[in-house]
């Protein structure tokens, strides 16, 4: 337990991820990972009176479902670590209010789920907590209206734009219990490659993903072949291609055959009109705590490296002419 | 090292806070704590082209000044933990880009500085880091235009409204070194007392401060008299009175004589037109890493409990008719 190299935390035998849950919206339910969601909503309002409340409904549902699967109640949880894309992360704060559990709010955009898993594993393996709940959410309609245009406007979007996932994921880390274990975490640096197009976040985030991967492998002395799967968070189709190229050419790391991207996995790009593919804080969270955790639990995967990626812009920073810096946090989970 | 009671983390002999720095704007420079700032700016633009860039300039200045005082460079720092009030915490993300240090973004509004000190002390005392930089900022003009109205409009504000502090604070926690030590941290729960007036955040936050204080004392077996000073983050004049009343009447904790509030301390309410007093993520950070740290270093204070308080609203949650939930995180620092 401690530190490896530059930026990697090592958790000894690992911190068990004793349960995870994923919930999603109608587009996610029409995608190839539908069977890996614990709950799918038929529409985007989810019985609420606003899209913001719908996002919160998903986050709460994911949290309570994960707790239920672990046979726990909120009172059993020491800390909830949560984040989302809404201004002032209100989905997380209001969900923490309803859970009534000590709360640490996090934000590194769509990389937040791995920031949560990192700090959750630190708290548990450091002996500061017995059980920690980690959660993230995003909703297509709240993100579109906050970052771009309300969906009701029907704005046309560039073909390489990503589609913010309507989903939430939550997981329970515990000091003891059964489940795949979080063994390592590599905390990302903020990289700025000069990208300015807010529709091209895959290009902004791909270099950060490969930077974190490279440092993770250097710190741990591992090779890509030590992982059955390396999954980035939400680079989507074009960002994923860029990551593969950067890994092979710049970092000398051939990833083909063992590399996927959650934003690419979650939709069927042949039959769903999602442009370049999925993004959003709920993307890596729902695919991670749903599909990928299930594959680890069923023995299909033995060692997973989840590299959640985040574009650290705001509408203000973009409108003021700033670049789009990006970050990626990696977490190794082993069955 | 480990956990005490419900929500308190205990760091054994404590994690040394080896250096701190505070920078502020012109109103802060005209206030009673002027001498405790490392740098004071003459105007609100600070040589930049926007208020947002001015906020970032302050945050960077505080970070680099704290590093300089500790005779360190960014390369010596393992992690930077930072947050601010701007949407998507861009001041923190862009500062982390410039520092090029692994970055964990945090957000619990004006309670963020104590969330950072808590997680920083966890990382260091758990053996996961040798040196961590914790930083927060706020700027009156960026906060006013994002949360209320641009200051250029000259909107009249309610007399009980608070004045967002233009300041930044940064501190370095280290595995070894001289300085007051972070010995305990109590992580807050989100409390919702039904407050709906966004100008009355002191009322929203005071119950959260006393809830965290009560749990801190219960978890540690300490009494208020064990602290030379209990300082809340930014309740300001009216919130401070409310906290004193709540402590005495509801919690049976007479605090008078050993209780102050950073938002009350930072301005001279007789001679400065700051309404109820200071608020903002930079308030507890600058007073904590400036004035209070200096008093600890000079032996005027032996044991400090800093309870940073945050109102977890957003303009969207307010406009959609939601209450204003609040949180408070407490950190014990001992000389």
XYZ file of C-alpha atoms in Angstrom:
670
model
C 0.000 0.000 0.000
C 1.396 3.372 -0.963
C 2.899 4.981 -3.966
C 4.525 3.743 -7.130
C 6.577 6.025 -9.341
C 5.283 9.405 -10.302
C 1.535 9.341 -9.879
C 0.319 5.823 -9.139
C -1.280 4.683 -5.904
C -1.001 1.046 -5.005
C -3.591 -0.634 -2.797
C -1.832 -3.889 -1.860
C -4.273 -6.779 -2.294
C -6.786 -4.225 -3.513
C -10.044 -2.759 -2.329
C -13.084 -4.913 -3.192
C -15.743 -3.351 -5.375
C -18.533 -5.300 -3.702
C -21.381 -4.021 -5.854
C -22.116 -1.722 -8.748
C -25.217 -0.504 -10.499
C -25.999 1.259 -13.763
C -29.165 2.947 -14.923
C -29.806 4.574 -18.270
C -32.211 6.372 -20.563
C -34.064 5.283 -23.677
C -31.171 5.681 -26.144
C -28.915 3.663 -23.848
C -31.701 1.055 -23.606
C -31.720 0.821 -27.391
C -27.955 0.228 -27.473
C -25.825 -2.897 -27.357
C -25.249 -2.764 -23.577
C -28.969 -2.682 -22.646
C -28.777 -6.004 -20.796
C -26.045 -4.665 -18.506
C -28.202 -1.882 -17.021
C -30.057 -2.501 -13.774
C -32.801 -0.127 -14.798
C -33.719 1.557 -18.053
C -36.088 4.502 -18.257
C -38.584 4.648 -21.129
C -38.333 8.405 -21.572
C -35.993 11.282 -20.777
C -38.149 12.905 -18.081
C -38.334 9.782 -15.907
C -41.486 10.803 -14.065
C -39.946 14.097 -12.962
C -40.802 17.697 -13.817
C -37.444 18.725 -15.298
C -34.454 17.131 -16.970
C -32.338 18.183 -13.970
C -34.611 16.234 -11.633
C -34.482 13.304 -14.060
C -30.674 13.297 -13.842
C -30.925 13.307 -10.058
C -33.506 10.499 -10.149
C -31.010 8.381 -12.114
C -28.148 9.145 -9.744
C -30.257 8.261 -6.694
C -31.548 5.120 -8.369
C -28.002 3.993 -9.191
C -26.862 4.695 -5.595
C -29.766 2.875 -3.959
C -29.538 -0.044 -6.396
C -25.814 -0.465 -5.707
C -26.494 -0.339 -1.959
C -29.296 -2.882 -2.291
C -27.072 -5.260 -4.260
C -24.488 -4.999 -1.465
C -27.274 -5.573 1.117
C -26.501 -2.175 2.646
C -28.425 0.951 3.543
C -27.092 4.527 3.404
C -26.417 4.309 7.159
C -23.773 1.647 6.452
C -21.816 3.979 4.173
C -19.054 6.162 5.625
C -18.654 8.554 2.711
C -20.262 9.226 -0.630
C -17.937 10.563 -3.339
C -19.843 11.895 -6.271
C -19.732 14.289 -9.191
C -21.636 15.241 -12.319
C -21.540 17.761 -15.165
C -24.148 20.250 -13.953
C -22.980 23.616 -12.677
C -22.072 23.308 -8.988
C -22.579 19.510 -9.339
C -26.134 19.854 -8.020
C -27.150 16.303 -8.955
C -24.481 15.006 -6.587
C -25.123 17.483 -3.767
C -28.870 16.917 -3.717
C -28.410 13.146 -3.914
C -25.989 13.363 -0.980
C -28.642 15.341 0.894
C -31.127 12.506 0.359
C -28.579 9.835 1.327
C -27.654 11.831 4.482
C -24.122 10.403 4.347
C -20.904 12.460 4.784
C -20.203 13.848 1.328
C -17.148 14.753 -0.718
C -17.996 16.416 -4.031
C -15.632 15.798 -6.949
C -15.160 17.262 -10.392
C -12.885 16.376 -13.226
C -15.672 16.291 -15.848
C -16.149 12.832 -17.396
C -13.038 11.546 -15.575
C -14.829 11.979 -12.243
C -15.763 8.309 -11.783
C -12.094 7.306 -11.675
C -11.279 10.236 -9.349
C -13.990 8.830 -7.064
C -12.687 5.257 -7.284
C -9.158 6.529 -6.583
C -10.074 8.562 -3.497
C -12.542 5.892 -2.339
C -9.843 3.233 -2.512
C -7.442 5.586 -0.678
C -9.978 6.115 2.133
C -10.711 2.389 2.510
C -7.192 1.046 2.115
C -5.793 3.794 4.361
C -8.129 2.624 7.126
C -10.200 5.823 7.055
C -13.424 4.183 5.885
C -15.025 0.772 5.810
C -17.499 1.445 3.036
C -17.559 4.168 0.424
C -20.119 4.866 -2.283
C -18.799 6.289 -5.577
C -21.292 7.698 -8.082
C -21.591 9.799 -11.259
C -24.321 10.834 -13.650
C -25.020 12.765 -16.824
C -28.158 13.472 -18.831
C -28.221 14.356 -22.506
C -30.787 17.132 -22.167
C -29.268 18.856 -19.111
C -25.806 18.778 -20.660
C -26.962 19.983 -24.074
C -28.747 22.992 -22.656
C -26.012 23.885 -20.231
C -23.040 23.414 -22.556
C -24.519 23.960 -26.025
C -28.197 24.524 -26.910
C -31.410 23.175 -25.382
C -32.426 20.062 -27.320
C -35.810 21.694 -27.976
C -34.078 24.073 -30.389
C -33.290 21.168 -32.684
C -29.803 22.537 -33.425
C -27.888 20.542 -35.958
C -24.683 19.140 -34.585
C -21.421 18.395 -36.286
C -21.018 14.758 -37.399
C -17.946 14.334 -35.188
C -19.749 15.662 -32.090
C -20.351 13.277 -29.221
C -23.689 12.378 -27.687
C -23.897 12.953 -23.934
C -24.983 9.704 -22.342
C -28.128 9.705 -20.183
C -27.000 7.357 -17.459
C -25.710 7.002 -13.933
C -23.407 4.518 -12.287
C -22.618 3.807 -8.655
C -20.339 1.374 -6.881
C -19.556 0.338 -3.333
C -15.946 -0.055 -2.199
C -15.538 -1.953 1.060
C -12.753 -2.910 3.444
C -13.883 -6.538 3.231
C -16.104 -8.517 0.898
C -16.268 -10.311 -2.410
C -15.720 -8.668 -5.749
C -13.143 -7.477 -8.223
C -10.515 -5.359 -6.501
C -9.226 -1.886 -7.185
C -5.481 -2.485 -7.027
C -3.928 0.665 -8.541
C -4.886 4.173 -9.530
C -2.963 6.674 -11.631
C -3.973 10.304 -11.174
C -3.922 12.369 -14.339
C -2.267 15.659 -15.161
C -4.101 18.368 -17.084
C -2.889 18.392 -20.695
C -3.585 21.195 -23.147
C -2.919 20.280 -26.769
C -4.404 23.490 -28.161
C -7.792 22.029 -29.133
C -10.438 24.772 -29.277
C -13.444 23.045 -30.853
C -15.890 22.031 -28.094
C -17.484 19.486 -30.450
C -14.186 17.691 -30.822
C -13.555 16.653 -27.245
C -12.258 13.240 -28.274
C -9.264 15.017 -29.818
C -8.745 17.041 -26.623
C -8.939 13.978 -24.373
C -7.107 11.264 -26.354
C -3.610 12.630 -25.566
C -4.504 12.814 -21.855
C -5.657 9.194 -21.915
C -2.423 8.015 -23.496
C -0.326 10.196 -21.161
C -1.974 8.593 -18.138
C -1.688 5.096 -19.661
C 1.999 5.643 -20.357
C 2.645 6.846 -16.823
C 0.563 4.029 -15.342
C 2.621 1.426 -17.186
C 5.901 3.160 -16.282
C 4.941 3.455 -12.604
C 3.727 -0.150 -12.265
C 6.225 -1.791 -14.612
C 3.298 -3.362 -16.449
C 2.753 -3.769 -20.177
C -0.514 -3.432 -22.102
C -0.578 -7.253 -22.371
C -0.941 -7.433 -18.585
C -4.504 -6.168 -19.060
C -7.276 -8.139 -20.693
C -8.899 -4.836 -21.466
C -7.859 -1.190 -21.427
C -11.006 0.924 -21.635
C -11.021 4.677 -22.045
C -13.989 6.659 -20.745
C -15.574 8.622 -23.531
C -13.275 9.304 -26.440
C -15.919 7.904 -28.807
C -15.185 6.820 -32.360
C -12.740 9.478 -33.509
C -11.027 9.942 -30.161
C -10.559 6.198 -29.907
C -8.860 6.053 -33.304
C -6.651 8.933 -32.245
C -5.778 7.190 -28.968
C -4.833 4.004 -30.817
C -2.602 5.983 -33.156
C -0.995 8.013 -30.369
C -0.379 4.881 -28.326
C 1.251 3.046 -31.218
C 3.242 5.896 -32.745
C 4.161 8.166 -29.850
C 4.214 5.811 -26.912
C 5.213 2.598 -28.684
C 2.276 0.773 -27.119
C 0.296 -1.382 -29.523
C -3.165 -1.598 -27.945
C -5.165 -3.145 -30.780
C -7.176 -6.171 -29.653
C -7.229 -5.184 -25.999
C -8.578 -1.657 -26.225
C -12.149 -0.364 -26.139
C -13.850 2.927 -25.307
C -16.981 3.202 -23.149
C -18.415 5.934 -25.388
C -17.953 3.676 -28.396
C -19.337 0.577 -26.637
C -22.541 2.083 -25.286
C -24.209 2.878 -28.622
C -24.665 1.088 -31.906
C -23.317 3.621 -34.351
C -24.753 1.787 -37.341
C -28.316 2.013 -36.125
C -28.334 4.856 -33.593
C -27.939 8.513 -34.581
C -25.352 9.413 -31.976
C -22.737 11.006 -34.231
C -19.258 10.077 -32.943
C -20.606 8.149 -29.913
C -21.161 8.624 -26.219
C -19.655 11.030 -23.705
C -20.568 12.394 -20.280
C -19.745 11.676 -16.654
C -22.395 8.945 -16.680
C -20.739 7.150 -19.603
C -17.650 5.631 -17.990
C -19.606 5.327 -14.720
C -22.509 3.335 -16.169
C -20.343 1.214 -18.494
C -17.803 0.721 -15.683
C -20.236 -0.175 -12.894
C -22.534 -2.032 -15.325
C -21.079 -3.787 -18.352
C -17.399 -3.948 -17.356
C -17.987 -4.875 -13.715
C -20.307 -7.655 -14.894
C -17.605 -9.004 -17.219
C -15.137 -8.964 -14.313
C -17.636 -10.677 -12.001
C -18.373 -13.360 -14.601
C -14.700 -14.067 -15.184
C -14.686 -12.816 -18.783
C -12.147 -10.193 -17.759
C -9.400 -10.771 -15.259
C -7.610 -7.443 -15.336
C -9.194 -4.179 -16.441
C -7.638 -0.739 -16.728
C -10.396 1.875 -16.816
C -9.096 5.267 -17.976
C -11.863 7.824 -17.537
C -11.277 10.956 -19.599
C -12.477 14.510 -18.977
C -12.535 17.721 -21.007
C -12.041 20.583 -18.553
C -13.814 23.360 -20.382
C -16.779 25.495 -19.432
C -18.997 27.544 -21.739
C -17.307 30.617 -20.241
C -13.763 29.395 -20.866
C -14.734 28.459 -24.434
C -16.456 31.786 -25.119
C -13.419 33.621 -23.747
C -11.271 31.887 -26.360
C -9.478 29.433 -24.114
C -8.252 26.026 -25.212
C -9.861 22.826 -23.946
C -7.490 21.155 -21.486
C -8.148 17.525 -20.646
C -7.375 14.957 -17.987
C -7.555 11.189 -17.558
C -7.508 9.136 -14.375
C -6.827 5.382 -14.555
C -7.962 2.670 -12.165
C -6.863 -0.970 -12.335
C -9.546 -3.460 -11.316
C -8.666 -7.131 -10.985
C -10.965 -10.120 -10.596
C -4.389 7.002 12.126
C -7.842 5.967 11.022
C -11.387 6.700 11.939
C -13.112 8.047 15.014
C -16.846 7.705 15.505
C -19.205 8.541 12.732
C -17.375 10.826 10.351
C -14.025 11.888 11.789
C -10.637 10.968 10.374
C -7.717 10.908 12.730
C -4.165 11.491 11.497
C -2.112 10.341 14.485
C 0.597 12.909 15.172
C -0.858 14.964 12.369
C 0.185 16.041 8.899
C 2.366 19.171 8.883
C 1.068 22.180 7.023
C 4.540 23.332 6.049
C 3.528 26.524 4.256
C 0.510 28.576 3.321
C -0.124 31.649 1.265
C -2.976 34.082 0.820
C -3.564 36.717 -1.843
C -6.449 39.156 -2.075
C -8.101 42.002 -3.896
C -8.467 45.685 -3.066
C -11.407 45.348 -0.659
C -9.549 42.627 1.242
C -6.506 44.906 1.287
C -8.625 47.608 2.897
C -9.791 45.231 5.609
C -8.419 44.342 9.031
C -6.471 41.266 7.815
C -4.465 43.149 5.172
C -1.157 42.423 6.895
C -1.795 38.687 6.736
C -1.906 38.546 2.932
C 1.233 37.662 0.989
C 0.107 39.764 -1.936
C -2.642 42.327 -2.410
C -3.838 43.463 -5.826
C -4.675 47.124 -6.333
C -7.600 46.490 -8.646
C -10.031 43.724 -9.548
C -8.643 42.979 -13.015
C -5.128 42.259 -11.765
C -3.427 42.922 -15.090
C -5.631 40.400 -16.900
C -8.251 40.823 -19.605
C -11.203 39.332 -17.708
C -12.344 38.780 -14.145
C -12.111 35.025 -14.745
C -8.441 35.364 -15.671
C -7.955 37.580 -12.606
C -9.367 34.817 -10.387
C -6.976 32.351 -11.998
C -4.068 34.769 -11.567
C -4.820 34.884 -7.829
C -5.077 31.098 -7.525
C -1.779 30.606 -9.358
C -0.124 33.314 -7.306
C -1.279 31.685 -4.057
C -0.052 28.264 -5.237
C 3.363 29.488 -6.358
C 3.805 31.643 -3.240
C 2.992 28.697 -0.962
C 5.441 26.522 -2.907
C 8.125 29.204 -2.693
C 7.654 29.551 1.060
C 8.114 25.791 1.382
C 11.200 26.012 -0.884
C 9.504 23.713 -3.387
C 8.679 23.735 -7.081
C 5.617 22.174 -8.722
C 7.736 19.129 -9.596
C 8.065 18.374 -5.869
C 4.296 18.142 -5.440
C 2.562 14.774 -5.841
C -1.009 16.030 -6.145
C -2.829 19.333 -6.302
C -6.332 19.335 -4.785
C -8.243 22.414 -5.750
C -11.695 23.878 -6.237
C -13.465 27.164 -6.858
C -16.939 28.540 -7.475
C -16.845 28.965 -11.241
C -18.849 26.571 -13.388
C -16.773 23.423 -14.029
C -14.196 24.821 -11.568
C -12.180 26.267 -14.447
C -9.903 28.363 -12.226
C -8.668 25.157 -10.614
C -8.405 23.100 -13.808
C -6.452 25.754 -15.693
C -4.181 26.368 -12.702
C -3.542 22.618 -12.519
C -2.675 22.703 -16.220
C -0.058 25.371 -15.549
C 1.318 23.522 -12.516
C 1.485 20.256 -14.556
C 0.948 18.241 -11.376
C -1.515 15.302 -11.021
C -4.836 16.936 -10.243
C -7.933 16.085 -8.234
C -10.734 18.633 -8.643
C -13.018 19.175 -5.663
C -16.290 20.957 -5.092
C -18.334 21.557 -2.012
C -18.741 25.308 -2.625
C -17.113 27.439 0.087
C -16.396 24.322 2.168
C -13.940 23.130 -0.495
C -10.773 24.221 1.320
C -11.514 21.844 4.200
C -12.449 19.057 1.771
C -9.001 19.606 0.244
C -7.219 19.620 3.599
C -9.094 16.449 4.577
C -8.242 14.498 1.435
C -4.735 15.942 1.362
C -4.096 14.761 4.916
C -5.578 11.349 4.018
C -3.216 11.012 1.041
C -0.142 12.029 3.043
C -0.881 10.179 6.267
C -1.990 7.079 4.334
C 1.435 6.988 2.685
C 0.070 7.773 -0.777
C 1.776 11.150 -1.134
C 4.736 13.026 0.300
C 3.590 16.505 -0.612
C 0.172 17.802 -1.536
C -0.904 21.290 -2.539
C -4.402 22.385 -1.470
C -5.874 25.554 -2.998
C -9.113 27.522 -3.431
C -10.157 30.853 -4.889
C -13.110 33.139 -5.462
C -13.542 36.548 -7.076
C -16.342 38.967 -6.332
C -16.988 39.905 -9.947
C -16.932 36.373 -11.398
C -19.230 35.084 -8.658
C -21.644 38.002 -8.895
C -22.135 37.625 -12.616
C -22.385 33.860 -12.523
C -24.693 33.545 -9.504
C -26.534 36.892 -9.446
C -25.964 39.903 -11.719
C -22.797 41.313 -13.319
C -21.438 44.013 -11.008
C -21.566 46.445 -13.949
C -25.375 46.447 -13.634
C -25.093 48.112 -10.240
C -27.890 45.957 -8.800
C -28.837 46.822 -5.276
C -28.348 43.944 -2.893
C -30.215 43.061 0.273
C -28.552 44.342 3.461
C -28.180 40.782 4.773
C -26.488 39.583 1.562
C -22.865 38.494 1.774
C -19.966 39.888 -0.212
C -18.009 37.298 -2.199
C -14.378 37.616 -1.190
C -11.774 38.263 -3.900
C -8.980 36.075 -2.633
C -7.142 32.804 -2.946
C -5.392 30.594 -0.439
C -3.020 27.680 -0.878
C -1.228 25.377 1.526
C 1.328 22.589 1.359
C 0.822 19.407 3.386
C 3.931 17.254 3.715
C 4.892 13.889 5.144
C 7.707 15.592 7.063
C 8.524 19.133 8.007
C 7.834 21.933 10.423
C 4.478 23.559 10.912
C 1.110 23.266 12.570
C -0.367 19.822 12.017
C -3.692 18.686 10.643
C -4.714 16.129 13.257
C -8.408 15.466 12.588
C -11.015 16.078 9.939
C -14.765 15.697 10.167
C -16.571 15.306 6.847
C -19.941 17.035 6.675
C -23.361 15.783 5.668
C -25.604 17.827 3.401
C -28.311 19.509 5.488
C -31.419 21.113 4.060
C -33.263 23.382 6.485
C -35.695 24.695 3.881
C -33.910 27.998 3.232
C -34.801 29.324 -0.228
C -33.349 32.854 -0.231
C -29.992 32.831 -2.076
C -29.039 36.082 -0.370
C -29.374 34.452 3.026
C -26.736 31.745 2.765
C -25.578 32.298 6.332
C -28.931 30.947 7.484
C -28.600 27.953 5.162
C -25.066 27.152 6.319
C -25.131 27.850 10.079
C -27.021 24.618 10.942
C -24.552 22.591 8.848
C -21.632 24.189 10.712
C -23.100 23.320 14.096
C -24.036 19.798 12.946
C -20.436 19.158 11.914
C -19.082 20.766 15.114
C -21.386 18.607 17.241
C -20.326 15.439 15.429
C -16.662 16.441 15.557
C -16.820 16.857 19.323
C -18.800 13.617 19.765
C -16.387 11.640 17.561
C -13.230 12.993 19.215
C -14.514 13.268 22.791
C -13.366 16.889 22.783
C -15.129 19.946 24.171
C -15.176 23.457 22.694
C -12.705 24.473 25.439
C -10.148 22.125 23.885
C -9.851 24.623 21.042
C -8.372 28.085 21.352
C -10.447 29.041 18.366
C -13.333 27.546 16.437
C -13.631 29.411 13.135
C -16.434 28.904 10.655
C -15.800 29.614 6.987
C -18.180 32.226 5.716
C -21.349 32.541 7.742
C -20.745 36.308 8.038
C -22.452 38.491 10.597
C -25.981 37.083 10.659
C -24.980 33.470 10.096
C -22.430 33.766 12.874
C -25.079 34.993 15.313
C -27.297 32.127 14.238
C -24.474 29.624 14.726
C -23.808 30.948 18.229
C -27.493 30.638 19.100
C -27.841 27.162 17.588
C -24.710 25.985 19.377
C -25.874 27.274 22.744
C -29.552 26.358 22.546
C -29.720 23.228 20.403
C -26.355 21.644 20.963
C -25.625 22.851 24.500
C -22.246 24.161 23.376
C -21.422 27.654 24.609
C -18.913 28.958 22.068
C -18.738 32.626 23.023
C -15.185 33.862 23.492
C -13.614 31.140 21.365
C -15.637 31.476 18.177
C -15.021 33.585 15.069
C -16.065 33.485 11.427
C -13.679 34.063 8.509
C -16.329 36.034 6.593
C -16.772 38.287 9.597
C -13.033 38.659 10.243
C -11.942 39.585 6.744
C -13.834 42.890 6.465
C -14.402 45.883 8.696
C -18.153 46.119 8.673
C -18.132 49.571 10.242
C -16.108 51.139 7.473
C -16.504 48.790 4.495
C -19.768 48.436 2.567
C -19.845 44.652 2.496
C -23.349 44.105 3.825
C -23.360 41.024 6.087
C -19.681 40.243 5.449
C -17.529 37.925 3.375
C -18.262 34.649 1.644
C -16.766 32.585 -1.184
C -14.411 29.639 -1.576
C -11.472 32.034 -1.249
C -12.686 33.335 2.126
C -11.925 30.404 4.427
C -8.949 29.524 2.204
C -7.280 32.942 2.410
C -8.110 33.522 6.078
C -7.119 29.942 6.897
C -3.826 29.838 4.961
C -3.100 33.498 5.797
C -4.320 34.988 9.070
C -5.094 31.800 11.024
C -2.024 29.856 9.916
C 0.112 32.858 10.913
C -1.479 32.906 14.376
C -0.747 29.186 14.723
C 2.836 29.634 13.519
C 3.387 32.528 15.943
C 2.025 30.573 18.884
C -1.009 32.814 19.396
C -3.200 29.811 18.718
C -2.414 26.309 19.839
C -5.452 24.437 18.593
C -7.729 25.615 15.808
C -10.888 24.011 14.463
C -11.612 25.416 11.003
C -15.157 24.625 9.859
C -15.517 25.680 6.229
C -19.140 26.055 5.182
C -20.721 25.690 1.746
C -24.121 26.482 0.248
C -24.784 23.831 -2.395
C -27.075 25.747 -4.709
C -26.753 26.661 -8.358
C -28.658 29.353 -10.253
C -30.555 26.500 -11.941
C -31.529 24.768 -8.693
C -32.656 28.117 -7.274
C -34.637 29.068 -10.374
C -36.307 25.655 -10.345
C -37.582 26.363 -6.825
C -35.244 24.102 -4.889
C -34.087 24.726 -1.349
C -30.476 25.634 -0.563
C -28.801 22.640 1.089
C -25.543 23.266 2.901
C -22.492 21.402 4.144
C -19.589 22.026 6.510
C -16.269 20.197 6.753
C -14.100 20.652 9.848
C -10.330 20.332 10.136
C -8.394 20.471 13.421
C -4.976 22.115 13.128
C -2.612 22.048 16.096
C 0.592 23.963 16.641
